[in-house]
XYZ file of C-alpha atoms in Angstrom:
592
model
C -8.154 -84.081 103.792
C -11.120 -82.169 104.752
C -11.475 -78.756 103.189
C -11.373 -75.809 105.469
C -14.876 -74.743 105.771
C -14.239 -71.091 106.388
C -11.439 -70.572 103.758
C -11.572 -67.049 102.235
C -11.300 -67.607 98.473
C -11.746 -63.893 97.675
C -8.419 -63.081 99.312
C -6.656 -65.028 96.581
C -8.424 -62.956 93.900
C -7.421 -59.756 95.656
C -3.779 -60.828 95.713
C -3.906 -61.600 91.969
C -5.381 -58.171 91.201
C -2.728 -56.436 93.292
C -0.001 -58.379 91.510
C -1.367 -57.460 88.060
C -1.571 -53.794 89.014
C 2.029 -53.890 90.141
C 3.124 -55.494 86.848
C 1.285 -52.872 84.780
C 2.826 -50.086 86.834
C 6.293 -51.508 86.414
C 5.682 -51.932 82.636
C 4.544 -48.336 82.374
C 7.588 -47.137 84.264
C 9.818 -49.236 81.968
C 8.235 -47.856 78.802
C 8.703 -44.320 80.093
C 12.422 -44.941 79.999
C 12.160 -45.137 76.132
C 12.252 -42.015 73.873
C 8.851 -40.870 72.635
C 8.681 -41.055 68.821
C 6.339 -42.022 66.024
C 6.824 -43.750 62.723
C 7.876 -41.647 59.644
C 9.698 -39.218 61.919
C 13.317 -38.050 61.843
C 15.072 -38.351 65.207
C 18.631 -38.450 66.456
C 20.318 -41.740 67.394
C 23.721 -43.065 68.445
C 25.792 -45.532 66.479
C 26.310 -48.587 68.707
C 28.400 -50.561 66.272
C 29.344 -50.417 62.610
C 30.456 -53.091 60.159
C 30.875 -53.545 56.420
C 27.256 -54.676 56.122
C 25.341 -52.558 58.619
C 25.316 -50.112 61.468
C 23.402 -50.657 64.727
C 21.802 -47.455 66.004
C 20.307 -46.840 69.442
C 17.431 -44.377 69.420
C 16.379 -45.057 73.030
C 13.820 -47.686 72.036
C 13.423 -51.130 73.587
C 15.465 -52.485 70.721
C 18.155 -51.067 68.490
C 17.645 -50.386 64.838
C 19.775 -51.398 61.864
C 20.924 -49.191 58.944
C 22.569 -50.563 55.749
C 26.265 -49.616 55.626
C 25.753 -48.277 52.068
C 23.852 -45.315 53.503
C 26.953 -44.243 55.441
C 29.593 -44.619 52.767
C 29.404 -40.931 51.815
C 31.216 -40.279 55.135
C 34.031 -42.703 55.960
C 34.601 -41.041 59.328
C 31.488 -42.501 60.979
C 32.303 -44.628 64.060
C 30.621 -46.084 67.153
C 29.398 -43.423 69.500
C 28.690 -40.814 66.774
C 25.350 -39.102 66.736
C 23.339 -39.605 63.558
C 19.892 -38.636 62.237
C 17.593 -41.469 61.226
C 14.141 -41.852 59.761
C 11.811 -44.275 61.572
C 10.235 -46.365 58.869
C 8.622 -48.924 61.214
C 8.854 -49.734 64.953
C 8.643 -53.430 64.153
C 8.887 -55.384 60.935
C 7.684 -58.954 60.511
C 10.677 -60.107 62.560
C 10.044 -57.541 65.313
C 13.012 -55.489 64.143
C 13.065 -51.647 64.380
C 13.512 -50.284 60.806
C 15.566 -47.087 60.364
C 16.949 -45.126 57.351
C 19.715 -42.561 57.448
C 19.379 -41.812 53.703
C 15.724 -40.801 53.986
C 16.504 -38.684 57.044
C 19.167 -36.829 55.073
C 16.789 -36.266 52.110
C 13.975 -34.934 54.307
C 16.339 -32.626 56.152
C 17.795 -31.436 52.840
C 14.332 -30.644 51.473
C 13.585 -28.700 54.664
C 16.757 -26.675 54.080
C 15.889 -26.154 50.373
C 12.457 -24.814 51.273
C 13.949 -22.597 53.954
C 16.577 -21.267 51.511
C 13.879 -20.530 48.921
C 11.678 -18.649 51.411
C 14.524 -16.610 52.896
C 16.385 -16.150 49.551
C 19.468 -17.485 51.304
C 22.664 -17.916 49.317
C 23.599 -21.618 49.220
C 26.606 -23.546 47.959
C 26.327 -26.326 45.418
C 28.511 -28.671 43.406
C 28.180 -28.684 39.590
C 27.847 -32.391 38.909
C 27.336 -32.630 35.155
C 26.056 -31.012 32.003
C 22.543 -31.667 30.685
C 20.346 -30.364 27.888
C 19.860 -26.632 28.347
C 22.014 -26.283 31.451
C 23.811 -28.010 34.344
C 22.968 -30.467 37.162
C 23.935 -29.117 40.590
C 24.016 -31.017 43.922
C 22.901 -28.929 46.916
C 22.682 -29.922 50.589
C 24.667 -33.092 49.870
C 21.963 -35.081 48.072
C 19.413 -32.812 46.334
C 19.920 -32.520 42.590
C 18.898 -29.117 41.174
C 18.769 -27.741 37.629
C 20.823 -24.692 36.656
C 19.487 -23.327 33.292
C 22.089 -21.976 30.886
C 20.414 -18.556 30.994
C 20.908 -18.459 34.791
C 24.646 -19.127 34.811
C 25.784 -15.546 34.163
C 24.480 -12.147 33.078
C 26.311 -12.556 29.779
C 25.587 -15.391 27.329
C 27.566 -18.599 28.015
C 28.553 -20.721 25.025
C 30.583 -23.473 26.746
C 28.833 -25.043 29.759
C 31.557 -27.665 30.297
C 33.946 -25.159 31.924
C 31.647 -25.052 34.991
C 31.451 -28.835 35.538
C 33.154 -30.131 38.723
C 33.133 -26.669 40.307
C 31.593 -25.457 43.545
C 29.506 -22.301 43.133
C 27.044 -20.168 45.029
C 23.372 -20.096 44.059
C 19.912 -18.915 44.933
C 16.901 -21.228 44.846
C 14.516 -19.620 42.352
C 11.869 -22.326 41.892
C 10.599 -25.502 43.608
C 8.105 -27.979 42.195
C 7.025 -30.115 45.176
C 4.890 -32.421 43.090
C 7.779 -33.535 40.865
C 10.521 -32.787 43.428
C 12.250 -30.374 41.033
C 14.522 -27.545 42.171
C 15.812 -24.722 39.951
C 18.772 -22.593 41.078
C 20.451 -19.484 39.660
C 23.957 -18.092 39.852
C 23.004 -15.130 37.667
C 20.657 -13.835 40.381
C 23.649 -13.315 42.712
C 25.518 -11.358 40.045
C 22.443 -9.253 39.318
C 22.036 -8.471 42.993
C 25.642 -7.316 43.119
C 25.195 -5.274 39.947
C 22.008 -3.670 41.258
C 23.811 -2.751 44.458
C 26.667 -1.246 42.445
C 24.192 0.615 40.237
C 22.399 2.066 43.215
C 25.726 3.192 44.686
C 26.914 4.755 41.407
C 23.589 6.428 40.561
C 23.400 7.943 44.044
C 26.502 9.997 43.176
C 25.399 11.087 39.680
C 24.482 14.644 38.745
C 22.986 16.110 35.580
C 25.651 17.724 33.438
C 28.392 15.548 34.896
C 30.977 14.404 32.346
C 32.222 10.811 32.673
C 34.413 8.452 30.712
C 32.786 5.246 29.575
C 33.279 2.294 27.273
C 31.077 1.487 24.292
C 29.387 -1.760 25.357
C 26.719 -2.284 22.692
C 25.586 -0.562 19.484
C 21.937 -0.755 18.395
C 19.996 0.937 15.566
C 18.454 3.361 18.075
C 21.516 4.233 20.131
C 24.695 3.234 21.986
C 25.034 1.651 25.459
C 27.959 2.969 27.485
C 29.493 1.123 30.481
C 30.198 3.706 33.174
C 32.033 1.247 35.431
C 29.276 -1.014 36.729
C 26.230 0.763 35.378
C 25.101 1.273 31.784
C 23.773 4.436 30.187
C 22.167 5.005 26.781
C 23.195 7.584 24.219
C 20.162 7.894 21.963
C 20.925 8.148 18.244
C 19.732 11.778 18.261
C 22.318 12.634 20.962
C 25.319 11.168 19.134
C 25.893 14.101 16.784
C 24.405 17.491 15.915
C 24.074 16.181 12.377
C 21.720 13.432 11.231
C 22.955 9.911 12.000
C 21.632 6.992 9.978
C 23.806 4.349 11.666
C 25.439 4.770 15.134
C 28.344 2.630 13.901
C 29.371 5.624 11.774
C 30.049 7.565 15.004
C 31.413 5.045 17.548
C 32.797 1.502 17.662
C 32.710 -1.290 20.248
C 35.094 -1.046 23.258
C 35.871 2.577 22.380
C 36.667 4.831 25.347
C 34.572 7.981 25.079
C 33.489 10.962 27.157
C 29.763 11.414 27.747
C 27.616 13.896 29.617
C 24.718 12.897 31.886
C 21.488 14.322 30.508
C 19.054 12.648 32.905
C 18.742 9.625 35.198
C 16.079 7.689 37.078
C 17.306 6.229 40.375
C 14.259 3.983 40.780
C 14.563 2.410 37.330
C 18.367 2.705 37.134
C 18.117 4.406 33.754
C 20.730 6.924 32.653
C 20.386 9.126 29.565
C 23.727 10.225 28.121
C 24.853 12.582 25.390
C 27.928 12.983 23.228
C 26.999 15.877 20.933
C 26.350 18.102 23.964
C 30.106 18.156 24.645
C 30.632 20.256 21.486
C 29.159 23.695 20.615
C 25.938 23.736 18.617
C 26.795 24.110 14.901
C 24.296 26.951 14.540
C 26.327 28.956 17.066
C 29.427 28.394 14.959
C 27.729 29.103 11.604
C 29.586 31.641 9.484
C 28.261 35.043 10.500
C 28.714 36.336 6.943
C 26.089 33.998 5.448
C 22.968 35.997 4.554
C 19.811 35.733 2.458
C 20.574 35.553 -1.257
C 23.925 33.811 -0.784
C 24.738 30.574 -2.567
C 25.555 27.585 -0.366
C 26.387 23.939 -1.078
C 25.334 20.897 0.908
C 24.219 17.273 0.867
C 20.624 16.019 0.784
C 20.049 14.082 4.043
C 16.265 13.603 4.104
C 13.573 13.723 1.415
C 9.839 14.054 2.029
C 6.988 14.708 -0.392
C 6.924 18.373 0.591
C 10.664 19.002 0.239
C 14.263 18.029 1.001
C 16.571 18.804 3.933
C 20.084 19.792 2.918
C 22.953 19.721 5.430
C 24.972 22.866 4.755
C 27.492 22.095 7.536
C 27.275 19.200 10.046
C 24.304 19.980 12.276
C 22.959 22.872 10.176
C 20.192 22.019 7.730
C 18.058 24.008 5.361
C 14.746 23.034 3.794
C 14.199 23.225 0.056
C 10.419 23.204 -0.327
C 9.167 21.424 -3.441
C 7.767 24.739 -4.698
C 11.329 26.113 -4.679
C 12.723 23.295 -6.813
C 11.166 24.307 -10.130
C 9.380 27.244 -11.727
C 6.717 24.751 -12.778
C 3.256 25.201 -11.266
C 1.894 21.674 -11.587
C 2.142 19.371 -8.574
C 5.341 17.350 -8.146
C 7.134 15.393 -5.407
C 10.602 16.276 -4.123
C 11.781 12.826 -5.247
C 11.323 13.995 -8.848
C 14.162 16.495 -8.406
C 16.585 15.256 -5.705
C 17.791 12.093 -3.976
C 19.414 11.380 -0.597
C 23.198 11.800 -0.661
C 23.137 14.162 -3.644
C 25.369 17.263 -3.460
C 23.458 20.407 -4.417
C 23.936 24.138 -4.715
C 21.136 26.335 -3.414
C 20.218 29.946 -2.679
C 19.487 31.074 0.897
C 15.900 32.369 0.883
C 15.363 32.932 4.614
C 17.731 32.662 7.590
C 16.626 32.778 11.257
C 19.615 32.199 13.548
C 17.563 32.487 16.744
C 15.041 29.853 15.666
C 17.797 27.916 13.891
C 15.833 27.688 10.661
C 16.929 28.140 7.053
C 14.970 27.841 3.816
C 16.701 27.274 0.506
C 15.805 27.268 -3.175
C 17.330 25.768 -6.313
C 14.995 27.133 -8.959
C 16.490 30.578 -8.266
C 19.729 29.345 -9.854
C 17.889 29.374 -13.211
C 16.228 32.401 -14.890
C 12.471 32.668 -14.441
C 11.029 31.676 -17.832
C 7.930 33.783 -17.214
C 9.926 36.988 -17.373
C 10.285 36.570 -21.163
C 7.119 34.527 -21.745
C 5.538 36.859 -24.325
C 8.709 36.879 -26.417
C 9.121 33.117 -26.446
C 5.445 32.156 -26.595
C 3.517 34.898 -28.416
C -0.183 34.485 -29.182
C -0.651 32.376 -32.296
C 2.723 30.609 -32.045
C 2.772 26.836 -32.397
C 4.677 24.458 -30.081
C 5.030 20.842 -28.961
C 4.066 20.202 -25.321
C 4.000 17.222 -22.942
C 0.756 16.079 -21.311
C 1.206 16.310 -17.517
C -2.240 16.098 -15.921
C -5.969 15.749 -16.634
C -8.960 17.561 -15.180
C -12.616 17.338 -16.112
C -12.337 20.653 -17.945
C -9.080 20.185 -19.825
C -5.449 19.102 -20.081
C -2.424 20.643 -18.330
C 0.671 20.478 -20.503
C 4.292 21.501 -20.039
C 6.011 23.509 -22.771
C 9.327 23.575 -20.911
C 10.501 23.265 -17.297
C 8.527 25.895 -15.402
C 6.126 26.782 -18.214
C 2.733 25.073 -18.061
C -0.434 25.728 -19.985
C -4.050 24.581 -20.149
C -5.885 23.208 -23.168
C -9.595 23.539 -22.457
C -11.638 20.492 -23.402
C -13.582 22.590 -25.898
C -10.325 23.435 -27.717
C -9.313 19.828 -28.396
C -11.430 19.081 -31.480
C -13.733 20.928 -33.863
C -16.308 18.214 -34.183
C -15.628 15.406 -31.680
C -17.704 15.522 -28.528
C -15.135 14.704 -25.816
C -16.491 13.867 -22.365
C -13.087 13.537 -20.679
C -9.574 14.428 -21.915
C -8.431 10.836 -21.300
C -10.435 9.896 -24.392
C -8.217 12.147 -26.501
C -4.659 11.518 -25.237
C -2.728 10.132 -22.258
C -0.269 11.476 -19.691
C 3.300 11.663 -20.988
C 2.295 11.986 -24.637
C 3.407 14.867 -26.831
C 0.727 17.137 -28.259
C 0.853 20.017 -30.742
C -0.586 23.287 -29.396
C -1.123 26.892 -30.421
C -0.953 29.782 -27.923
C -4.380 31.422 -27.564
C -3.787 33.774 -24.635
C -0.863 34.788 -22.358
C -1.329 36.039 -18.754
C 2.237 36.708 -17.569
C 1.155 38.297 -14.284
C -0.760 35.208 -13.142
C 1.585 32.790 -14.964
C -1.144 31.320 -17.140
C -1.099 30.162 -20.733
C -4.298 29.329 -22.593
C -3.581 26.829 -25.361
C -5.540 25.165 -28.125
C -5.149 22.061 -30.230
C -8.025 22.245 -32.685
C -6.895 25.732 -33.784
C -3.987 24.083 -35.621
C -6.566 23.357 -38.356
C -9.120 25.588 -40.033
C -12.646 25.302 -38.778
C -14.273 22.612 -41.036
C -17.679 23.992 -40.132
C -16.978 26.862 -42.479
C -17.000 24.251 -45.285
C -19.823 22.235 -43.732
C -21.959 25.386 -43.891
C -21.993 25.065 -47.689
C -22.005 21.270 -47.839
C -24.861 20.758 -45.419
C -26.977 23.818 -46.087
C -30.671 23.596 -45.250
C -32.578 21.613 -47.886
C -29.678 19.538 -49.154
C -30.128 15.769 -49.189
C -27.377 13.338 -48.065
C -27.073 9.638 -47.584
C -26.658 8.704 -43.895
C -26.568 5.677 -41.601
C -28.399 5.527 -38.278
C -25.642 4.810 -35.718
C -27.653 5.098 -32.476
C -31.365 5.163 -31.739
C -33.323 6.182 -28.621
C -36.744 7.542 -27.611
C -35.919 11.069 -28.734
C -34.468 10.228 -32.103
C -31.415 8.950 -33.931
C -27.796 9.944 -34.443
C -27.048 9.824 -38.148
C -23.549 9.356 -39.569
C -23.285 11.723 -42.512
C -20.436 11.987 -45.058
C -16.970 13.228 -43.994
C -17.371 12.038 -40.412
C -20.112 14.539 -39.608
C -22.961 13.554 -37.318
C -26.522 14.795 -37.569
C -29.562 14.293 -35.390
C -32.954 13.093 -36.670
C -35.914 13.594 -34.271
C -38.163 10.548 -33.852
C -40.994 12.078 -35.931
C -38.574 12.507 -38.854
C -37.670 8.805 -38.998
C -40.961 7.642 -40.622
C -40.435 5.951 -44.004
C -42.708 6.187 -47.026
C -44.414 2.876 -46.089
C -45.182 4.356 -42.621
C -42.643 2.105 -40.882
C -39.905 3.508 -38.660
C -36.248 3.571 -39.647
C -34.063 1.110 -37.744
C -30.554 1.325 -36.274
C -27.900 0.495 -38.876
C -30.219 1.382 -41.779
C -28.823 3.615 -44.551
C -31.297 6.191 -45.964
C -31.477 9.612 -47.564
C -31.773 12.522 -45.116
C -32.648 16.155 -45.779
C -30.955 18.902 -43.735
C -33.698 20.873 -41.951
C -31.456 22.862 -39.562
C -27.761 23.885 -39.558
C -25.904 25.843 -36.792
C -22.183 26.515 -37.205
C -21.940 28.165 -33.776
C -23.444 25.169 -31.987
C -21.961 22.603 -34.420
C -25.407 21.158 -34.880
C -27.104 19.539 -37.918
C -30.728 18.381 -37.768
C -31.893 16.037 -40.569
C -35.097 14.319 -41.637
C -35.799 11.223 -43.692
C -39.544 11.819 -43.699
C -39.131 15.100 -45.565
C -37.448 13.319 -48.491
C -40.700 11.540 -49.489
C -43.414 13.845 -48.094
C -42.757 16.766 -50.430
C -43.848 16.300 -54.060
C -41.041 16.624 -56.490
C -42.010 18.831 -59.447
C -41.144 17.871 -63.013
C -37.876 18.823 -64.491
C -39.464 21.744 -66.442
C -41.347 23.267 -63.601
C -38.499 22.669 -61.217
C -37.675 25.648 -59.029
C -34.176 27.020 -58.723
C -34.022 25.730 -55.171
C -35.015 22.230 -56.238
C -32.413 22.319 -59.023
C -29.757 23.259 -56.450
C -30.911 20.498 -54.143
C -30.811 17.897 -56.914
C -27.390 19.049 -58.086
C -25.989 18.886 -54.572
C -27.321 15.394 -54.028
C -25.821 14.287 -57.347
C -22.429 15.814 -56.567
C -22.233 14.371 -53.055
C -23.071 10.939 -54.383
C -20.370 11.218 -57.050
C -17.683 12.292 -54.606
C -18.663 9.574 -52.136
C -18.082 7.037 -54.878
C -14.678 8.450 -55.815
C -13.266 9.139 -52.329
C -12.354 6.084 -50.289
C -11.711 8.077 -47.099
C -11.626 11.750 -46.213
C -10.360 12.951 -42.840
C -11.612 15.907 -40.881
C -8.347 17.699 -41.491
C -8.471 17.205 -45.266
C -9.671 20.779 -45.813
C -8.441 20.959 -49.415
C -10.880 18.208 -50.438
C -13.719 19.930 -48.605
C -12.835 23.234 -50.220
C -12.806 21.644 -53.671
C -16.121 20.017 -52.929
C -17.582 23.370 -51.928
C -16.488 24.942 -55.259
C -17.944 22.042 -57.251
C -21.271 22.330 -55.414
C -21.452 26.023 -56.169
C -20.720 25.403 -59.873
C -23.373 22.695 -60.118
C -25.894 24.986 -58.476
C -25.166 27.702 -61.071
C -25.503 25.217 -63.922
C -21.890 25.644 -65.076
């Protein structure tokens, strides 16, 4: 067969193109009949069939999807034709099958509802599934497990969590952690909202001065909380009673019904200040009108401070006993030295101001003032035993009896000891013998002495250590100016540096015992100046040509040496020995 020479081959190509265009158009129209959806999206489908193994769901796609029957077991009422939400996991698996999940669709929808409930603070219902550490596990929106902390179950503490298991309750979503898919719910928040609403309603009808009945709900060290029927008020400890209250439990007890008065309230903060004592008259208004200054009253010590003690005369009426009104004594004391809390005392009313509600009391007034008869009991020159109470740089304050103090000046402690501070001589609390030197009753002052109990030994020293006499002494201290020399009978003398040169021209050393000549004596200043140098500088004349003064000097030296050998120890107060020594010196000097 011969080919047609003029055959139009392009017509065939045109027909093929037209056919392909028609197929594409028909395919496009067919695909438009399917629902538009994407993977990982939740859409609604229809159950086509359901069996024990699976459910076939039509979502309007070119093929139906399959869901495991286990995902539908939570609802046994599912049947063919029911609408159901599904999650598109994949449009085609390796077998070309459309993959759907009803479980994931439910979870995503539940999380959407949880987030919405959290944002809108919607009240939701949940099922208490089980108990866990620190709280309960609650199922919300069918399949979301949330945590209910024990502190969020109720406004009051819950000890037994098990009573809430297997119950359906209302909650608020209070926290969501999207990263860990954690949800925290609260039942307490609902109760608090109700309580706040009740409080607002109750407070809106309150008025200052209004008297209400309430129930004692809680007792604390600082006050009492009263339940007024949905709202609490506080009775501060100072508003429980007109008297002092150390423990509110002494006034009220738990669950007690009691009347209270509204003192103040804050609507914004829902705070109500209540009072109980304000329902009774102020004790000062009921105080016996016959009580006046000078009267004796009795009461109990309720508070003690350093400056005084408060005594409750009647409940709510207190008087202050200042520490200066506790004793006639003038030296400083603390109120704790005289009284203690809880002690019953009798006192004298010193001042009474009913308008200012102030009262001052005294207890020393119950005893006679010892200073009124001071000159009779403590005349000048009388001797007594006193107690050391306090030190100052200039002397010692002592107490002769309660309310009678005196001062021993530092210069009146010893005749010959140089005392820099009284603490060197005695200590606080010790007893000390004194003699009265001067009495000033008007200013309540006694001048006392201790050294005056003995005769002045310097009267004897005046004869013993007269100028020119020679005595053996030991250098106790040495400095640039000279040396302190310990002379017999505990007396100290001073040797200037130029008077410490020995016969061999060397200087005397500390601790060295030498002969010293008295070159100066002052009884008024209690001062003895001695010299070793003078003992070897002056030529001693022969016994024949010896002057009367030299004889006296030699006799004195001989006598002192003899007595030093015979006496083991002589105290400053041993005046009889000194007196005997003085007589012997005088006899020796006369040649008897």
